XYZ file of C-alpha atoms in Angstrom:
491
model
C -2.474 -20.988 18.500
C 1.084 -21.949 20.042
C 3.245 -24.148 20.087
C 5.607 -25.460 22.960
C 8.870 -27.115 22.320
C 9.939 -30.476 23.623
C 13.076 -31.240 24.337
C 14.847 -33.200 27.126
C 16.049 -31.611 30.519
C 19.479 -32.012 30.089
C 19.638 -30.610 26.788
C 17.342 -27.706 28.749
C 19.513 -27.326 31.664
C 22.596 -27.091 28.877
C 21.262 -24.298 27.348
C 19.472 -22.622 30.180
C 19.178 -19.048 28.913
C 19.435 -19.336 25.352
C 17.399 -16.323 24.381
C 14.595 -16.809 22.120
C 15.729 -14.307 19.799
C 18.606 -17.224 19.398
C 16.099 -19.737 18.645
C 13.886 -17.586 16.028
C 17.173 -16.936 14.434
C 17.728 -20.830 13.944
C 14.588 -21.374 12.350
C 14.879 -18.458 9.667
C 18.136 -19.511 8.836
C 16.441 -23.022 8.062
C 13.608 -21.433 6.701
C 14.623 -19.047 4.268
C 17.000 -21.974 2.526
C 13.825 -24.201 2.579
C 11.271 -21.199 1.405
C 13.406 -18.736 -1.101
C 14.501 -16.230 -0.769
C 11.808 -14.129 -2.293
C 9.040 -15.998 -0.729
C 11.332 -15.616 2.968
C 11.357 -12.129 1.842
C 8.057 -11.078 0.881
C 5.794 -12.567 3.910
C 8.398 -13.693 7.014
C 11.137 -10.938 6.260
C 9.422 -8.852 8.450
C 8.088 -10.426 11.439
C 9.275 -9.704 14.701
C 9.664 -12.320 17.230
C 8.659 -10.684 20.653
C 9.402 -12.180 23.939
C 7.408 -10.485 27.247
C 7.053 -12.438 30.992
C 3.702 -14.173 29.636
C 4.907 -15.604 25.567
C 6.948 -15.730 22.941
C 5.113 -14.658 19.676
C 5.684 -14.324 16.239
C 4.628 -10.671 15.032
C 3.857 -10.750 11.150
C 3.859 -7.267 10.296
C -0.125 -7.465 8.691
C -3.195 -9.388 9.064
C -2.191 -10.529 5.768
C 0.881 -12.110 6.174
C 0.408 -13.913 9.818
C -2.782 -16.072 7.472
C -0.147 -17.106 5.029
C 2.689 -18.140 7.519
C -0.289 -20.118 9.671
C -1.614 -21.424 5.816
C 1.881 -22.113 4.723
C 4.697 -22.042 7.150
C 3.437 -22.317 10.426
C 3.966 -26.741 10.802
C 7.118 -26.414 9.918
C 7.855 -23.364 12.598
C 6.598 -25.452 15.501
C 9.240 -28.695 14.069
C 12.256 -25.930 13.732
C 10.840 -24.138 17.166
C 10.539 -27.704 19.592
C 14.478 -28.756 18.072
C 16.155 -25.839 18.492
C 14.459 -23.965 21.757
C 15.484 -26.419 25.235
C 13.451 -23.859 27.946
C 9.925 -25.658 25.866
C 9.101 -22.384 25.415
C 5.477 -21.902 23.667
C 5.241 -20.442 20.628
C 2.150 -18.321 19.542
C 1.934 -16.073 16.379
C -0.048 -12.414 15.938
C -0.002 -9.439 13.710
C 1.048 -5.878 14.583
C -2.306 -4.268 14.882
C -2.941 -8.245 17.409
C 0.246 -5.976 19.244
C -0.673 -2.571 19.262
C -3.981 -2.552 19.661
C -5.525 -1.809 23.600
C -8.915 -3.847 23.032
C -8.055 -7.054 21.315
C -10.454 -9.232 23.708
C -13.632 -7.860 22.290
C -12.744 -8.331 18.791
C -11.573 -11.573 19.678
C -15.331 -12.371 21.179
C -16.766 -11.073 18.079
C -15.174 -13.600 16.169
C -15.593 -16.335 18.240
C -19.135 -15.651 18.013
C -19.265 -15.570 14.774
C -19.415 -19.878 13.088
C -18.530 -18.402 9.676
C -15.377 -16.374 10.763
C -12.530 -19.069 9.886
C -12.798 -18.535 6.168
C -11.811 -15.459 6.493
C -9.073 -13.111 6.715
C -9.135 -11.331 10.874
C -7.338 -8.381 11.489
C -8.053 -6.976 14.741
C -8.911 -3.395 15.246
C -5.975 -1.200 15.639
C -6.433 2.861 17.305
C -6.313 4.747 14.458
C -4.689 7.870 14.979
C -6.492 10.979 14.625
C -5.424 14.821 14.976
C -7.427 16.018 16.982
C -7.588 19.813 18.501
C -5.679 18.927 21.190
C -3.324 17.208 19.946
C -1.696 19.998 17.702
C -2.837 22.246 20.244
C -6.662 24.093 19.629
C -5.091 27.310 17.520
C -2.630 25.196 15.026
C -5.606 22.740 14.340
C -8.144 25.535 13.395
C -4.823 26.417 11.377
C -4.139 23.132 9.576
C -8.304 22.924 8.715
C -8.572 26.089 7.415
C -5.987 25.325 5.106
C -7.425 22.233 3.615
C -5.791 19.768 5.653
C -7.361 16.426 6.172
C -7.075 15.080 9.371
C -7.785 11.349 9.113
C -4.417 11.683 6.823
C -1.430 11.130 9.052
C 1.350 9.097 9.491
C -0.514 6.863 11.352
C -3.188 5.326 9.005
C -0.282 5.419 6.142
C 0.787 2.238 5.064
C 4.168 1.710 4.244
C 6.291 -0.928 1.542
C 8.626 -1.099 -0.629
C 7.150 1.381 -2.743
C 6.779 4.176 -0.907
C 9.212 3.572 2.447
C 11.367 5.719 1.523
C 9.476 8.409 0.858
C 7.622 8.018 4.546
C 10.612 7.813 5.801
C 11.783 11.874 5.130
C 8.495 12.543 5.061
C 8.905 11.867 9.437
C 12.763 13.636 9.180
C 10.760 16.620 7.608
C 8.625 16.818 10.152
C 10.365 15.832 12.727
C 12.533 19.437 12.341
C 15.321 16.972 12.469
C 18.870 19.026 10.695
C 20.576 17.752 7.696
C 17.145 17.742 5.961
C 17.787 18.801 1.649
C 15.714 21.172 0.662
C 13.189 21.081 -1.290
C 12.083 18.029 -1.829
C 9.826 16.992 -3.848
C 7.785 13.679 -3.828
C 6.762 12.402 -6.752
C 4.560 9.913 -8.263
C 0.834 9.320 -10.538
C -2.648 9.869 -9.407
C -3.177 8.359 -6.483
C -0.248 6.897 -4.893
C -0.938 8.384 -1.590
C 1.594 12.061 -2.250
C -1.541 14.225 -0.747
C -2.238 11.838 2.118
C 1.747 11.774 3.429
C 1.423 16.210 2.045
C -0.979 16.253 5.054
C 0.170 13.472 7.306
C 3.458 15.517 7.310
C 1.819 18.671 8.100
C -0.431 17.522 11.169
C 3.049 15.995 12.421
C 5.383 18.905 11.670
C 2.675 20.942 13.820
C 2.402 18.863 16.411
C 6.391 18.483 16.904
C 7.096 21.905 16.099
C 5.003 24.026 18.819
C 3.567 27.619 18.590
C 6.914 28.348 17.988
C 7.025 26.983 14.219
C 4.513 27.654 11.758
C 3.675 26.145 8.374
C 1.402 26.712 5.332
C 0.548 24.107 3.387
C -1.548 24.495 0.142
C -2.230 23.778 -3.237
C -1.020 24.534 -6.193
C -3.677 25.737 -7.226
C -4.264 27.899 -5.173
C -1.155 29.369 -5.216
C -2.168 30.412 -8.391
C -5.546 31.746 -7.638
C -4.753 32.825 -4.232
C -1.858 34.818 -6.120
C -3.929 35.972 -9.028
C -6.316 37.460 -6.713
C -3.828 39.458 -4.833
C -2.527 40.834 -8.308
C -5.879 42.411 -9.220
C -6.320 43.486 -5.961
C -3.319 45.189 -5.412
C -2.620 43.448 -2.152
C 0.501 41.009 -3.573
C 2.662 41.696 -0.797
C 1.336 40.923 2.411
C 0.508 37.683 0.082
C 4.912 37.214 -0.262
C 4.839 38.000 3.752
C 2.463 35.370 4.261
C 4.381 32.707 2.290
C 7.870 33.829 2.716
C 7.101 33.563 7.107
C 6.430 30.089 6.992
C 8.483 27.857 8.560
C 7.746 25.017 6.362
C 6.281 25.675 3.480
C 4.141 22.857 1.606
C 2.392 22.539 -1.991
C 0.250 19.747 -3.373
C 0.487 19.294 -7.138
C 3.190 21.900 -8.164
C 2.413 20.688 -11.806
C -0.301 22.448 -11.885
C 1.610 25.821 -12.157
C 3.057 24.624 -15.513
C 2.851 27.488 -18.683
C 1.725 29.765 -15.848
C 4.792 32.480 -16.504
C 3.305 34.172 -14.096
C 2.770 31.963 -11.285
C 5.341 29.829 -12.215
C 7.512 33.422 -11.924
C 6.529 34.273 -7.919
C 6.924 29.959 -6.662
C 10.056 30.806 -8.003
C 11.795 33.477 -5.858
C 9.365 32.106 -2.989
C 11.559 28.882 -2.890
C 14.416 31.231 -3.278
C 13.850 32.632 -0.679
C 13.624 30.637 1.919
C 15.825 28.408 1.513
C 18.029 30.840 1.236
C 17.045 31.461 4.599
C 16.561 28.370 5.921
C 13.274 27.515 5.964
C 12.163 24.823 4.819
C 9.993 23.661 1.389
C 8.357 20.826 0.436
C 6.095 20.343 -3.172
C 4.358 16.878 -4.816
C 4.145 16.790 -8.827
C 2.799 14.189 -10.781
C 6.343 13.287 -12.112
C 10.037 14.118 -11.355
C 10.225 18.289 -12.361
C 12.435 16.839 -14.984
C 9.630 15.979 -16.966
C 7.562 18.588 -16.803
C 7.752 20.215 -20.272
C 6.290 23.272 -19.660
C 7.737 24.095 -16.871
C 10.178 27.340 -16.839
C 14.638 26.375 -16.206
C 15.198 27.905 -13.225
C 12.528 27.021 -11.070
C 13.130 23.246 -12.687
C 16.303 23.292 -11.819
C 15.792 24.704 -8.401
C 13.144 22.157 -7.830
C 15.586 19.720 -8.517
C 18.313 21.414 -5.789
C 17.279 19.088 -2.689
C 15.966 15.342 -2.713
C 13.147 14.343 -5.719
C 11.996 10.976 -4.554
C 9.736 9.018 -6.001
C 7.030 6.902 -5.038
C 6.257 3.527 -6.937
C 2.975 2.277 -7.982
C 1.697 0.228 -4.550
C 3.306 -3.557 -4.695
C 0.599 -6.652 -4.596
C 1.230 -6.936 -0.521
C 1.286 -3.182 0.224
C -2.069 -3.350 -1.976
C -3.938 -5.827 0.628
C -2.098 -4.137 3.487
C -3.441 -0.808 2.463
C -7.187 -2.665 2.487
C -6.829 -3.881 5.744
C -5.897 -0.473 7.404
C -9.429 0.844 5.310
C -11.335 -1.847 7.037
C -9.792 -1.676 10.243
C -10.940 1.883 9.928
C -14.495 0.684 8.179
C -14.893 -1.331 11.198
C -14.327 0.715 14.180
C -16.505 3.085 12.148
C -19.252 0.572 12.003
C -19.396 -1.214 14.808
C -18.416 -4.549 13.343
C -14.782 -7.108 13.070
C -13.043 -6.205 11.081
C -12.745 -8.522 8.412
C -13.304 -9.871 5.067
C -12.799 -13.294 3.250
C -8.948 -13.570 1.525
C -10.182 -14.151 -1.987
C -12.418 -10.723 -1.659
C -8.892 -8.716 -0.941
C -7.054 -10.533 -3.286
C -9.496 -9.762 -5.848
C -9.807 -6.600 -4.195
C -5.800 -6.185 -4.611
C -5.529 -7.716 -8.421
C -7.638 -5.456 -9.802
C -7.475 -1.997 -8.098
C -3.787 -2.007 -9.313
C -3.453 2.217 -10.584
C -5.380 3.797 -7.686
C -4.769 3.774 -4.115
C -8.323 5.809 -3.748
C -9.901 3.295 -6.246
C -8.917 0.199 -3.490
C -9.864 1.551 -1.162
C -12.962 3.579 -2.953
C -13.873 -0.278 -4.696
C -13.522 -1.652 -0.627
C -16.190 0.835 0.643
C -18.541 0.666 -2.149
C -18.359 -3.617 -0.684
C -19.148 -2.442 2.800
C -22.010 0.161 1.950
C -23.489 -2.210 0.478
C -23.434 -5.279 2.899
C -21.738 -3.678 5.961
C -20.666 -5.795 9.011
C -21.486 -8.949 6.681
C -18.734 -8.150 4.844
C -16.621 -11.118 6.498
C -19.669 -13.678 4.574
C -19.013 -12.105 1.184
C -18.259 -14.235 -1.492
C -16.272 -13.553 -4.598
C -19.222 -14.587 -6.558
C -21.314 -11.541 -4.613
C -18.313 -8.750 -5.083
C -17.331 -9.250 -7.984
C -21.260 -8.291 -9.153
C -21.379 -5.796 -7.304
C -18.235 -3.703 -7.836
C -19.367 -5.562 -12.303
C -21.010 -1.873 -12.408
C -18.038 0.683 -11.080
C -15.076 -2.157 -13.305
C -17.275 -1.320 -17.126
C -16.829 2.465 -16.289
C -13.557 2.836 -16.763
C -11.958 -0.859 -18.027
C -11.802 -0.675 -21.890
C -12.874 -3.825 -23.962
C -10.875 -6.828 -23.287
C -10.370 -10.010 -24.605
C -9.142 -13.193 -24.560
C -7.510 -12.809 -27.857
C -5.799 -9.683 -26.562
C -4.738 -11.038 -23.261
C -2.758 -14.111 -25.263
C -1.349 -12.063 -27.226
C -0.159 -9.226 -24.046
C 0.856 -12.742 -22.119
C 2.572 -14.943 -24.728
C 4.884 -11.487 -25.599
C 5.509 -10.128 -21.992
C 6.812 -14.181 -21.584
C 8.929 -13.815 -25.849
C 6.188 -16.832 -26.259
C 4.238 -17.023 -30.021
C 0.132 -16.931 -29.139
C 0.355 -20.853 -30.935
C 1.950 -21.899 -27.875
C -0.593 -20.931 -25.471
C -3.418 -22.975 -27.711
C -0.732 -25.918 -28.073
C -0.253 -29.057 -26.107
C 2.773 -28.239 -25.028
C 2.701 -28.725 -21.677
C 6.845 -28.057 -21.037
C 6.827 -24.714 -18.176
C 8.378 -22.146 -19.897
C 5.117 -23.121 -21.249
C 2.131 -23.805 -19.328
C 3.016 -21.701 -16.228
C 1.968 -18.327 -18.888
C -0.867 -20.452 -20.027
C -1.863 -20.701 -16.734
C -1.536 -17.020 -16.031
C -3.434 -16.121 -19.346
C -6.074 -18.527 -18.165
C -6.286 -16.132 -14.814
C -6.442 -13.099 -16.432
C -9.409 -14.517 -18.828
C -11.111 -15.342 -16.007
C -10.674 -11.811 -13.601
C -10.607 -8.818 -16.882
C -13.362 -11.300 -19.260
C -17.506 -12.497 -19.401
C -16.095 -15.363 -20.091
C -17.201 -18.157 -18.298
C -15.130 -21.038 -17.596
C -16.044 -23.483 -20.243
C -15.705 -20.440 -22.568
C -12.025 -19.800 -21.690
C -11.272 -23.295 -22.608
C -12.121 -23.212 -25.931
C -10.096 -20.789 -26.616
C -6.643 -22.338 -24.871
C -7.298 -24.976 -27.663
C -10.565 -26.475 -26.773
C -10.132 -27.388 -23.636
C -12.297 -28.458 -20.523
C -13.779 -26.038 -17.897
C -11.721 -27.528 -15.317
C -8.513 -27.036 -16.807
C -9.375 -23.507 -16.558
C -9.994 -23.844 -13.243
C -7.323 -25.446 -11.990
C -5.196 -23.256 -13.642
C -7.005 -20.321 -11.993
C -6.171 -22.423 -8.157
C -2.956 -22.707 -8.585
C -2.208 -18.890 -9.923
C -4.602 -17.679 -6.873
C -2.287 -19.476 -4.749
C 1.162 -18.883 -6.457
C 0.477 -15.050 -6.809
C 0.660 -14.926 -2.792
C 3.173 -17.589 -2.539
C 6.289 -16.575 -6.096
C 7.479 -12.414 -6.042
C 7.941 -13.278 -9.755
C 4.853 -14.564 -10.389
C 2.393 -11.739 -8.288
C 5.100 -9.168 -10.621
C 4.762 -10.576 -13.795
C 0.295 -10.570 -12.760
C 0.853 -6.336 -11.972
C 2.139 -6.370 -15.593
C -0.079 -7.411 -16.651
C -2.711 -5.576 -15.342
C -1.673 -2.276 -16.280
C -0.831 -3.582 -20.079
C -4.331 -4.278 -20.210
C -6.100 -2.152 -18.447
C -3.632 0.654 -20.608
């Protein structure tokens, strides 16, 4: 896919040296004005222009972003590029994984052989970095495995976005052994937000960059506790202390586990003091900020707060889609199939599994386990049918009435407004959101949903569902509203 500019030879001669970046900058200025800051920022804000001897290419951050650009803005980009480029250069569109991948031709050929694939979102296979013995050094790799580090959790397999990019940057800086770091560092966030992945990635990278001269120790707070208790019982506390206090970098996962355990907290406090005062580094994770861990000893809480406390927020919709894309690439590599899935299926997963990255990836695992390489042809109804038993296990019963009340409260309306004949946008859009939610998280049919919204026809409900599906990808305000409402409804 590509565009070629069309300009006169005189104009080309006058601006023969115009750089592609300048043309792209002019194009983006117009696009930002036409699309609005929010939409432009969501889909094109992270795109970059790549110029080589062979091509000029717009590189989207993800395959999802690439497909949105292709379907919603590519024609307009072509017009603006042609108007502003005097050199008549061809402009292509790819996603970052396509550009980074060293094996583009094989997946491309596979795509061409599948006539059903144009309906799917394609993500070219990106090399997933796994820590091998040679990458870290055999001794360090064995040490990491003995400590319980998981090799699939690396910086290369961590998908960053607005919700976690600051934590990601901090972790990379600590892992590089750079000076000027905060000490200790505490990453916090609820279950399933990527804290353990980030800590594992930090450990592997620190071992790789630090070499044999740097000693990295990783353990969970539960293991810290059990090992400490065992050391007391066997009278080996001195050896336990030496093991930890000789670390150049100590990483402890789920430090909230020690809350309420007096002796363990005391030992952790003295270990923390000894390491920090000696200039050694400490990184911990917790399910909430130290200030919110009520049963933690005040001295320990205070020292955890003296460095950098870094929160990891829930993944937003674009980040969840990016995580699905990365996971699909990994599963495709393992299964030997083309990494593709229908946009509607990925969007359903991203909208349904909002509370935990583990649950989000688990849902995709379930689909791939059931249909394998045929996931490219899997439709939304079939995906929902496969996942329905898993959805009902942990999801409390949500009724259309509950949805209407929650949506009305969110938009400062009355429930009666959503059922009324009022067509003002301030009422019509929340009504469409409520219909979309009813379709997503109840078992009601479209006609039944329509009846519960003032006796409306099923085609009205279908239009509302399709309209909100479209707006979720275009309007970040709608996307955020839906995220908030889904969390409220699911408790």
